[in-house]
CSV table of C-alpha atoms in Angstrom, one decimal:
chain,number,residue,atom,x,y,z
K,9,UNK,CA,11.4,23.4,11.9
K,10,UNK,CA,8.2,24.1,13.8
K,11,UNK,CA,6.1,26.9,12.3
K,12,UNK,CA,2.5,28.2,12.3
K,13,UNK,CA,1.2,28.1,8.8
K,14,UNK,CA,-1.7,27.5,6.5
K,15,UNK,CA,-2.2,23.9,5.4
K,16,UNK,CA,-1.9,24.9,1.7
K,17,UNK,CA,1.4,26.6,2.4
K,18,UNK,CA,2.7,23.6,4.3
K,19,UNK,CA,1.9,21.4,1.4
K,20,UNK,CA,3.5,23.8,-1.1
K,21,UNK,CA,6.7,23.8,1.1
K,22,UNK,CA,6.7,20.0,1.2
K,23,UNK,CA,6.3,19.7,-2.6
K,24,UNK,CA,9.1,22.2,-3.1
K,25,UNK,CA,11.4,20.2,-0.9
K,26,UNK,CA,10.7,17.2,-3.2
K,27,UNK,CA,12.5,19.0,-6.0
K,28,UNK,CA,9.8,18.8,-8.7
K,29,UNK,CA,10.9,19.6,-12.2
K,30,UNK,CA,7.5,20.5,-13.7
K,31,UNK,CA,4.5,22.0,-11.8
K,32,UNK,CA,1.4,22.6,-13.9
K,33,UNK,CA,-1.6,24.3,-12.5
K,34,UNK,CA,-5.0,25.7,-13.0
K,35,UNK,CA,-6.7,27.5,-10.1
K,36,UNK,CA,-9.9,26.2,-8.5
K,37,UNK,CA,-11.0,26.6,-4.9
K,38,UNK,CA,-9.9,25.3,-2.4
K,39,UNK,CA,-6.5,24.2,-3.8
K,40,UNK,CA,-5.5,27.5,-5.3
K,41,UNK,CA,-3.2,28.6,-2.4
K,42,UNK,CA,-1.0,25.5,-2.9
K,43,UNK,CA,-0.1,26.3,-6.5
K,44,UNK,CA,0.1,30.0,-5.9
K,45,UNK,CA,2.6,29.3,-3.2
K,46,UNK,CA,4.6,27.0,-5.5
K,47,UNK,CA,4.5,29.6,-8.3
K,48,UNK,CA,6.0,32.2,-6.0
K,49,UNK,CA,8.7,29.7,-4.9
K,50,UNK,CA,9.6,28.9,-8.5
K,51,UNK,CA,9.7,32.6,-9.4
K,52,UNK,CA,11.9,33.4,-6.4
K,53,UNK,CA,14.3,30.6,-7.3
K,54,UNK,CA,13.6,28.7,-4.1
K,55,UNK,CA,12.9,25.5,-6.2
K,56,UNK,CA,15.8,24.9,-8.5
K,57,UNK,CA,15.5,23.6,-12.1
K,58,UNK,CA,11.7,23.7,-12.0
K,59,UNK,CA,9.3,25.0,-14.7
K,60,UNK,CA,5.9,26.3,-13.5
K,61,UNK,CA,3.4,26.1,-16.3
K,62,UNK,CA,0.1,28.0,-16.3
K,63,UNK,CA,-2.5,26.2,-18.3
K,64,UNK,CA,-6.0,27.0,-19.5
K,65,UNK,CA,-8.0,24.3,-17.8
K,66,UNK,CA,-7.7,21.3,-15.5
K,67,UNK,CA,-7.8,18.9,-18.5
K,68,UNK,CA,-4.7,20.8,-19.8
K,69,UNK,CA,-3.1,20.6,-16.4
K,70,UNK,CA,-3.2,16.8,-16.3
K,71,UNK,CA,-2.3,16.6,-20.0
K,72,UNK,CA,0.8,18.7,-19.4
K,73,UNK,CA,1.6,16.5,-16.4
K,74,UNK,CA,1.4,13.4,-18.5
K,75,UNK,CA,3.7,14.9,-21.1
K,76,UNK,CA,6.3,16.1,-18.6
K,77,UNK,CA,6.2,12.8,-16.6
K,78,UNK,CA,6.6,10.8,-19.8
K,79,UNK,CA,9.7,12.7,-20.7
K,80,UNK,CA,11.3,11.9,-17.3
K,81,UNK,CA,10.5,14.9,-15.2
K,82,UNK,CA,9.3,14.7,-11.6
K,83,UNK,CA,5.8,16.3,-12.0
K,84,UNK,CA,3.2,17.8,-9.7
K,85,UNK,CA,-0.3,19.3,-10.0
K,86,UNK,CA,-3.3,20.0,-7.9
K,87,UNK,CA,-7.1,20.2,-8.3
K,88,UNK,CA,-10.5,19.8,-6.7
K,89,UNK,CA,-14.1,19.0,-7.4
K,90,UNK,CA,-15.3,19.9,-10.9
K,91,UNK,CA,-11.7,20.4,-11.8
K,92,UNK,CA,-11.0,16.7,-11.1
K,93,UNK,CA,-14.0,15.7,-13.2
K,94,UNK,CA,-12.9,17.9,-16.1
K,95,UNK,CA,-9.5,16.1,-16.2
K,96,UNK,CA,-11.1,12.6,-15.7
K,97,UNK,CA,-10.1,11.3,-19.1
K,98,UNK,CA,-6.5,12.3,-18.6
K,99,UNK,CA,-6.6,11.0,-15.1
K,100,UNK,CA,-7.2,7.5,-16.4
K,101,UNK,CA,-4.5,8.0,-19.1
K,102,UNK,CA,-1.9,8.9,-16.5
K,103,UNK,CA,-2.5,5.7,-14.5
K,104,UNK,CA,-2.8,3.6,-17.6
K,105,UNK,CA,0.6,4.8,-18.8
K,106,UNK,CA,2.1,4.1,-15.4
K,107,UNK,CA,3.3,7.7,-14.8
K,108,UNK,CA,4.4,8.7,-11.3
K,109,UNK,CA,2.6,12.0,-11.1
K,110,UNK,CA,1.7,13.4,-7.7
K,111,UNK,CA,-1.5,15.4,-7.4
K,112,UNK,CA,-3.1,17.1,-4.4
K,113,UNK,CA,-6.9,16.9,-4.4
K,114,UNK,CA,-8.3,19.5,-2.0
K,115,UNK,CA,-11.6,17.6,-1.4
K,116,UNK,CA,-14.7,19.5,-2.3
K,117,UNK,CA,-18.3,18.6,-3.1
K,118,UNK,CA,-19.5,18.2,-6.7
K,119,UNK,CA,-22.5,20.1,-8.0
K,120,UNK,CA,-25.2,20.8,-9.0
K,121,UNK,CA,-26.1,22.9,-7.2
K,122,UNK,CA,-22.6,24.4,-7.0
K,123,UNK,CA,-21.0,24.0,-3.6
K,124,UNK,CA,-17.4,24.9,-2.8
K,125,UNK,CA,-17.2,23.3,0.6
K,126,UNK,CA,-15.8,20.0,1.7
K,127,UNK,CA,-16.8,16.4,1.2
K,128,UNK,CA,-15.1,13.4,-0.4
K,129,UNK,CA,-17.3,13.0,-3.5
K,130,UNK,CA,-14.6,14.3,-5.9
K,131,UNK,CA,-11.8,11.9,-5.0
K,132,UNK,CA,-14.1,8.9,-4.6
K,133,UNK,CA,-15.6,9.5,-8.0
K,134,UNK,CA,-12.1,8.5,-9.4
K,135,UNK,CA,-11.6,5.5,-7.1
K,136,UNK,CA,-11.4,3.1,-10.0
K,137,UNK,CA,-9.1,5.3,-12.1
K,138,UNK,CA,-5.9,3.4,-11.1
K,139,UNK,CA,-4.5,6.2,-9.0
K,140,UNK,CA,-3.2,5.5,-5.5
K,141,UNK,CA,-5.4,7.6,-3.1
K,142,UNK,CA,-4.1,8.7,0.4
K,143,UNK,CA,-6.2,10.7,2.8
K,144,UNK,CA,-4.7,13.1,5.3
K,145,UNK,CA,-6.2,13.6,8.8
K,146,UNK,CA,-4.2,16.7,9.7
K,147,UNK,CA,-2.0,19.3,8.0
K,148,UNK,CA,1.1,17.6,9.4
K,149,UNK,CA,0.0,14.4,7.8
K,150,UNK,CA,-0.8,16.2,4.5
K,151,UNK,CA,2.7,17.6,4.5
K,152,UNK,CA,4.2,14.2,5.3
K,153,UNK,CA,2.1,12.3,2.8
K,154,UNK,CA,3.3,14.4,-0.1
K,155,UNK,CA,6.9,13.6,0.6
K,156,UNK,CA,6.0,9.9,0.8
K,157,UNK,CA,3.8,10.1,-2.3
K,158,UNK,CA,6.7,11.0,-4.6
K,159,UNK,CA,8.7,8.1,-3.4
K,160,UNK,CA,5.8,5.7,-3.6
K,161,UNK,CA,4.8,6.9,-7.1
K,162,UNK,CA,8.3,6.5,-8.4
K,163,UNK,CA,8.9,3.1,-6.9
K,164,UNK,CA,5.7,1.5,-8.3
K,165,UNK,CA,5.4,3.8,-11.3
K,166,UNK,CA,1.8,4.8,-10.5
K,167,UNK,CA,0.3,8.3,-10.0
K,168,UNK,CA,-0.7,9.2,-6.4
K,169,UNK,CA,-3.5,11.5,-5.2
K,170,UNK,CA,-2.9,13.0,-1.8
K,171,UNK,CA,-6.4,14.0,-0.6
K,172,UNK,CA,-6.9,16.7,2.1
K,173,UNK,CA,-10.1,18.3,3.2
K,174,UNK,CA,-10.8,21.5,1.5
K,175,UNK,CA,-10.9,24.6,3.7
K,176,UNK,CA,-10.9,22.4,6.9
K,177,UNK,CA,-7.3,21.6,6.3
K,178,UNK,CA,-6.2,23.7,3.2
K,179,UNK,CA,-7.1,27.0,4.8
K,180,UNK,CA,-6.6,26.2,8.5
K,181,UNK,CA,-3.5,27.6,10.3
K,182,UNK,CA,-1.8,25.2,12.7
K,183,UNK,CA,1.7,24.2,13.8
K,184,UNK,CA,3.5,21.8,11.5
K,185,UNK,CA,7.1,20.5,11.5
K,186,UNK,CA,8.6,21.4,8.1
K,187,UNK,CA,11.6,19.2,7.4
K,188,UNK,CA,14.9,20.4,6.1
K,189,UNK,CA,16.1,19.9,2.5
K,190,UNK,CA,18.7,17.5,3.8
K,191,UNK,CA,16.1,15.3,5.5
K,192,UNK,CA,13.9,15.1,2.3
K,193,UNK,CA,16.9,14.4,0.2
K,194,UNK,CA,17.9,11.5,2.5
K,195,UNK,CA,14.4,10.0,2.1
K,196,UNK,CA,13.6,10.8,-1.5
K,197,UNK,CA,16.3,9.9,-4.1
K,198,UNK,CA,16.6,11.7,-7.5
K,199,UNK,CA,13.9,10.5,-9.9
K,200,UNK,CA,15.0,7.7,-12.2
K,201,UNK,CA,12.1,7.2,-14.7
K,202,UNK,CA,11.3,3.7,-16.0
K,203,UNK,CA,10.3,5.1,-19.4
K,204,UNK,CA,11.4,8.3,-21.2
K,205,UNK,CA,10.1,9.8,-24.4
K,206,UNK,CA,13.2,11.0,-26.3
K,207,UNK,CA,12.9,12.6,-29.8
K,208,UNK,CA,16.2,11.0,-30.7
K,209,UNK,CA,14.8,7.5,-29.9
K,210,UNK,CA,11.1,7.7,-30.7
K,211,UNK,CA,8.7,5.2,-29.4
K,212,UNK,CA,4.9,5.1,-29.0
K,213,UNK,CA,3.2,4.8,-25.6
K,214,UNK,CA,-0.5,4.4,-24.9
K,215,UNK,CA,-1.2,2.8,-28.2
K,216,UNK,CA,-4.4,0.9,-28.9
K,217,UNK,CA,-4.8,-2.4,-27.2
K,218,UNK,CA,-7.4,-4.9,-28.4
K,219,UNK,CA,-9.5,-7.6,-26.6
K,220,UNK,CA,-6.6,-10.0,-26.8
K,221,UNK,CA,-4.5,-8.0,-24.3
K,222,UNK,CA,-6.7,-5.4,-22.5
K,223,UNK,CA,-7.6,-7.7,-19.6
K,224,UNK,CA,-3.9,-8.3,-19.0
K,225,UNK,CA,-3.1,-4.5,-19.1
K,226,UNK,CA,-5.8,-3.9,-16.5
K,227,UNK,CA,-4.6,-6.7,-14.3
K,228,UNK,CA,-1.1,-5.3,-14.3
K,229,UNK,CA,-2.5,-2.0,-13.1
K,230,UNK,CA,-4.2,-4.0,-10.2
K,231,UNK,CA,-0.9,-5.9,-9.5
K,232,UNK,CA,0.9,-2.5,-9.1
K,233,UNK,CA,-1.7,-1.4,-6.6
K,234,UNK,CA,-1.1,-4.6,-4.7
K,235,UNK,CA,2.6,-3.8,-4.7
K,236,UNK,CA,1.8,-0.4,-3.3
K,237,UNK,CA,-0.2,-2.1,-0.6
K,238,UNK,CA,3.0,-3.8,0.6
K,239,UNK,CA,5.2,-0.8,0.0
K,240,UNK,CA,3.1,1.9,1.8
K,241,UNK,CA,3.8,0.6,5.4
K,242,UNK,CA,7.5,0.1,4.6
K,243,UNK,CA,7.8,3.7,3.4
K,244,UNK,CA,6.0,4.9,6.6
K,245,UNK,CA,8.7,3.1,8.6
K,246,UNK,CA,11.5,4.6,6.5
K,247,UNK,CA,9.9,8.0,6.9
K,248,UNK,CA,9.8,7.6,10.7
K,249,UNK,CA,13.5,6.6,10.7
K,250,UNK,CA,14.4,9.9,8.9
K,251,UNK,CA,11.9,12.3,10.3
K,252,UNK,CA,11.2,10.9,13.7
K,253,UNK,CA,7.4,10.7,13.6
K,254,UNK,CA,4.7,8.2,12.6
K,255,UNK,CA,2.9,9.3,9.5
K,256,UNK,CA,1.2,7.6,6.6
K,257,UNK,CA,0.8,3.9,6.5
K,258,UNK,CA,-2.4,2.1,5.6
K,259,UNK,CA,-4.6,2.6,8.7
K,260,UNK,CA,-4.4,4.2,12.1
K,261,UNK,CA,-6.0,2.7,15.2
K,262,UNK,CA,-7.3,4.6,18.2
K,263,UNK,CA,-8.4,2.8,21.4
K,264,UNK,CA,-9.3,-0.4,19.6
K,265,UNK,CA,-7.8,-3.0,22.0
K,266,UNK,CA,-11.1,-3.6,23.9
K,267,UNK,CA,-13.5,-1.7,21.7
K,268,UNK,CA,-16.9,-3.2,21.2
K,269,UNK,CA,-18.0,-0.4,18.8
K,270,UNK,CA,-15.6,0.8,16.1
K,271,UNK,CA,-16.0,3.9,14.1
K,272,UNK,CA,-14.3,3.9,10.6
K,273,UNK,CA,-13.7,7.2,8.8
K,274,UNK,CA,-11.2,9.1,6.6
K,275,UNK,CA,-9.8,12.6,6.6
K,276,UNK,CA,-10.0,15.5,9.1
K,277,UNK,CA,-13.3,14.3,10.7
K,278,UNK,CA,-11.2,11.7,12.5
K,279,UNK,CA,-10.1,14.4,15.0
K,280,UNK,CA,-13.7,15.2,16.0
K,281,UNK,CA,-14.5,11.5,16.2
K,282,UNK,CA,-11.6,10.9,18.5
K,283,UNK,CA,-12.6,13.7,20.8
K,284,UNK,CA,-16.1,12.3,21.0
K,285,UNK,CA,-14.8,8.8,21.6
K,286,UNK,CA,-12.6,10.2,24.5
K,287,UNK,CA,-15.8,11.6,26.1
K,288,UNK,CA,-17.6,8.3,25.7
K,289,UNK,CA,-14.7,6.4,27.1
K,290,UNK,CA,-14.7,8.6,30.1
K,291,UNK,CA,-18.4,7.6,30.6
K,292,UNK,CA,-17.5,3.9,30.4
K,293,UNK,CA,-18.3,3.1,26.7
K,294,UNK,CA,-15.9,0.7,25.0
K,295,UNK,CA,-15.6,2.5,21.7
K,296,UNK,CA,-12.6,3.1,19.3
K,297,UNK,CA,-11.7,4.5,15.9
K,298,UNK,CA,-10.1,3.1,12.8
K,299,UNK,CA,-8.8,5.8,10.4
K,300,UNK,CA,-8.2,4.8,6.8
K,301,UNK,CA,-5.2,6.5,5.2
K,302,UNK,CA,-4.8,4.4,2.1
K,303,UNK,CA,-8.2,4.2,0.4
K,304,UNK,CA,-6.7,2.9,-2.9
K,305,UNK,CA,-5.2,0.4,-2.6
K,306,UNK,CA,-7.7,-0.6,0.1
K,307,UNK,CA,-6.2,-2.5,3.0
K,308,UNK,CA,-8.7,-5.3,3.4
K,309,UNK,CA,-6.6,-7.4,5.7
K,310,UNK,CA,-5.7,-4.5,8.0
K,311,UNK,CA,-9.3,-3.4,8.3
K,312,UNK,CA,-10.5,-7.0,8.9
K,313,UNK,CA,-7.9,-7.5,11.6
K,314,UNK,CA,-8.9,-4.2,13.3
K,315,UNK,CA,-12.6,-5.1,13.3
K,316,UNK,CA,-12.6,-8.8,14.1
K,317,UNK,CA,-13.0,-8.3,17.9
K,318,UNK,CA,-15.7,-5.7,17.7
K,319,UNK,CA,-19.5,-6.2,18.0
K,320,UNK,CA,-20.6,-3.4,15.8
K,321,UNK,CA,-19.0,-1.1,13.1
K,322,UNK,CA,-20.1,2.4,12.2
K,323,UNK,CA,-18.7,3.7,8.9
K,324,UNK,CA,-18.9,7.5,8.9
K,325,UNK,CA,-18.3,8.9,5.4
K,326,UNK,CA,-18.4,12.2,3.7
K,327,UNK,CA,-19.8,10.8,0.5
K,328,UNK,CA,-23.0,9.3,-0.9
K,329,UNK,CA,-23.4,6.6,-3.5
K,330,UNK,CA,-26.8,7.8,-4.8
K,331,UNK,CA,-29.2,4.9,-5.1
K,332,UNK,CA,-27.5,2.6,-2.6
K,333,UNK,CA,-25.8,4.6,0.3
K,334,UNK,CA,-22.2,4.3,1.2
K,335,UNK,CA,-19.0,4.4,-0.8
K,336,UNK,CA,-16.3,3.7,1.9
K,337,UNK,CA,-18.9,1.4,3.5
K,338,UNK,CA,-18.8,-0.9,0.5
K,339,UNK,CA,-15.1,-1.6,1.0
K,340,UNK,CA,-15.4,-2.0,4.7
K,341,UNK,CA,-18.2,-4.5,4.4
K,342,UNK,CA,-16.0,-6.5,2.0
K,343,UNK,CA,-13.4,-6.6,4.8
K,344,UNK,CA,-16.1,-7.7,7.3
K,345,UNK,CA,-17.2,-10.6,5.1
K,346,UNK,CA,-17.8,-13.6,7.3
K,347,UNK,CA,-17.5,-11.7,10.6
K,348,UNK,CA,-20.6,-11.6,12.8
K,349,UNK,CA,-20.7,-7.8,13.0
K,350,UNK,CA,-23.5,-5.3,13.0
K,351,UNK,CA,-22.6,-2.8,10.3
K,352,UNK,CA,-24.0,0.8,10.0
K,353,UNK,CA,-23.4,3.4,7.3
K,354,UNK,CA,-23.6,7.1,8.3
K,355,UNK,CA,-23.5,9.8,5.6
K,356,UNK,CA,-22.3,13.0,7.1
K,357,UNK,CA,-20.8,16.4,6.3
K,358,UNK,CA,-22.0,16.6,2.6
K,359,UNK,CA,-21.2,20.0,1.1
K,360,UNK,CA,-19.4,21.1,4.2
K,361,UNK,CA,-22.1,20.6,6.8
K,362,UNK,CA,-20.6,20.7,10.2
K,363,UNK,CA,-20.1,17.4,12.0
K,364,UNK,CA,-20.3,18.2,15.8
K,365,UNK,CA,-19.4,16.2,18.8
K,366,UNK,CA,-22.9,16.6,20.1
K,367,UNK,CA,-24.3,15.0,16.9
K,368,UNK,CA,-21.7,12.3,16.9
K,369,UNK,CA,-22.2,11.4,20.6
K,370,UNK,CA,-25.9,10.9,20.0
K,371,UNK,CA,-25.2,8.9,16.9
K,372,UNK,CA,-22.7,6.6,18.6
K,373,UNK,CA,-24.9,6.2,21.6
K,374,UNK,CA,-27.7,4.9,19.3
K,375,UNK,CA,-25.3,2.5,17.8
K,376,UNK,CA,-24.2,1.1,21.2
K,377,UNK,CA,-27.9,0.7,22.1
K,378,UNK,CA,-28.7,-1.1,18.9
K,379,UNK,CA,-31.0,1.6,17.6
K,380,UNK,CA,-29.0,2.8,14.6
K,381,UNK,CA,-30.3,1.7,11.2
K,382,UNK,CA,-28.5,0.3,8.2
K,383,UNK,CA,-28.2,3.8,6.5
K,384,UNK,CA,-28.3,7.1,8.4
K,385,UNK,CA,-28.0,10.7,7.2
K,386,UNK,CA,-26.5,12.7,10.1
K,387,UNK,CA,-28.4,15.9,10.9
K,388,UNK,CA,-30.6,15.7,7.8
K,389,UNK,CA,-33.4,18.2,7.8
K,390,UNK,CA,-36.4,16.0,7.4
K,391,UNK,CA,-38.9,18.9,7.2
K,392,UNK,CA,-37.2,20.1,4.0
K,393,UNK,CA,-37.0,16.6,2.6
K,394,UNK,CA,-40.6,15.6,3.4
K,395,UNK,CA,-41.9,18.9,2.1
K,396,UNK,CA,-40.2,18.3,-1.2
K,397,UNK,CA,-41.3,14.7,-1.4
K,398,UNK,CA,-44.9,15.8,-0.8
K,399,UNK,CA,-44.6,18.5,-3.5
K,400,UNK,CA,-43.3,15.9,-5.9
K,401,UNK,CA,-46.2,13.6,-5.2
K,402,UNK,CA,-48.7,16.3,-5.8
K,403,UNK,CA,-47.2,18.0,-8.8
K,404,UNK,CA,-45.5,15.0,-10.5
K,405,UNK,CA,-43.1,17.6,-12.0
K,406,UNK,CA,-39.6,17.6,-10.8
K,407,UNK,CA,-38.4,20.9,-12.3
K,408,UNK,CA,-40.5,23.6,-10.7
K,409,UNK,CA,-40.7,21.6,-7.5
K,410,UNK,CA,-37.0,21.3,-7.3
K,411,UNK,CA,-36.6,25.1,-7.8
K,412,UNK,CA,-39.1,25.7,-5.0
K,413,UNK,CA,-37.2,23.5,-2.7
K,414,UNK,CA,-34.0,25.4,-3.5
K,415,UNK,CA,-35.7,28.6,-2.6
K,416,UNK,CA,-37.0,27.1,0.6
K,417,UNK,CA,-33.5,26.2,1.8
K,418,UNK,CA,-31.9,29.5,0.6
K,419,UNK,CA,-30.0,28.4,-2.5
K,420,UNK,CA,-29.7,31.0,-5.2
K,421,UNK,CA,-28.0,30.2,-8.6
K,422,UNK,CA,-25.7,33.0,-9.4
K,423,UNK,CA,-23.0,31.4,-11.5
K,424,UNK,CA,-20.4,28.7,-11.6
K,425,UNK,CA,-17.4,28.7,-9.2
């Protein structure tokens, strides 16, 4: 059914159609509307045989999710930013125990200073946790990926994060196709857990493992991710057969057949990039786009195949690995190993800064002309940066200087969000 709705509400409807048995939640912007919607659906009886559990923190949310999933219940939660960091210990436990929890991460920057707007720092901080990570470009894809995520999680017995850009997607109203319960039931079978905690037949899970076996445990987690790498495209094909649309998969290509310059990115920024590429194509530039949907497991072979005919690659990412540069770029460069390509990392949109077609067109034109450096910060205000660096050199004290810089750019500390 086509309907105009907020991205968060579309995700809530998708999760409800997947027949979760336990939803545990703690509110944090910008994911709150998702769990609010689910809470209303459970209270109204629209989701049958489901328990909605209010908890006191994000750590508690993931702890409850672990407990419910371990007892054999289909389990869902959601979080963002500092909330994801707060539950980090339990995030690792969930994957280490092989529990098929599905969690929405409404991507948001990590402070300090506090920032509630979008970038990908939160999810990418957990890239080595053992969770599968899928990134949505649109609200339709966010809806579709949640349905696929439950099936994927339960087939490989691993937890899945579905990442959608905070506010840009979560709070945007657009038309989506909401499937029927019959369609979702045809795609997603009832949950049959591989392991179940039962008081009448007690066992221990997550017990201590010594040096003699820990490497094997970690390798098995990696092996499951490699299984997921093969399964994700198959699930996308099954999804298309039931729902009639392409959604999910490992990567998405746009105008790559003859592209000499390829832009690689994840999430909602892909829409703006494609619009910019259309403008440049009209002007005769051979440029295309590769969108990454599956960040973990990372599709090295797919990325390499998509890039091997290009001359240059621009990785535009909403994250910064402080001290080196790119996060997504590191994986893309591994895929490019041995290819004679010019690679460029562009850090953009940190803390919700707008990424405009005007800025992108100038950036891509520089790449085509061979004028783009190894690491670029899109639309960085060098006056502010240079002023602060000069102050650091003259004062040699970071504290007061940092406070002065924050005043200069209009940041006022009023509390924690």
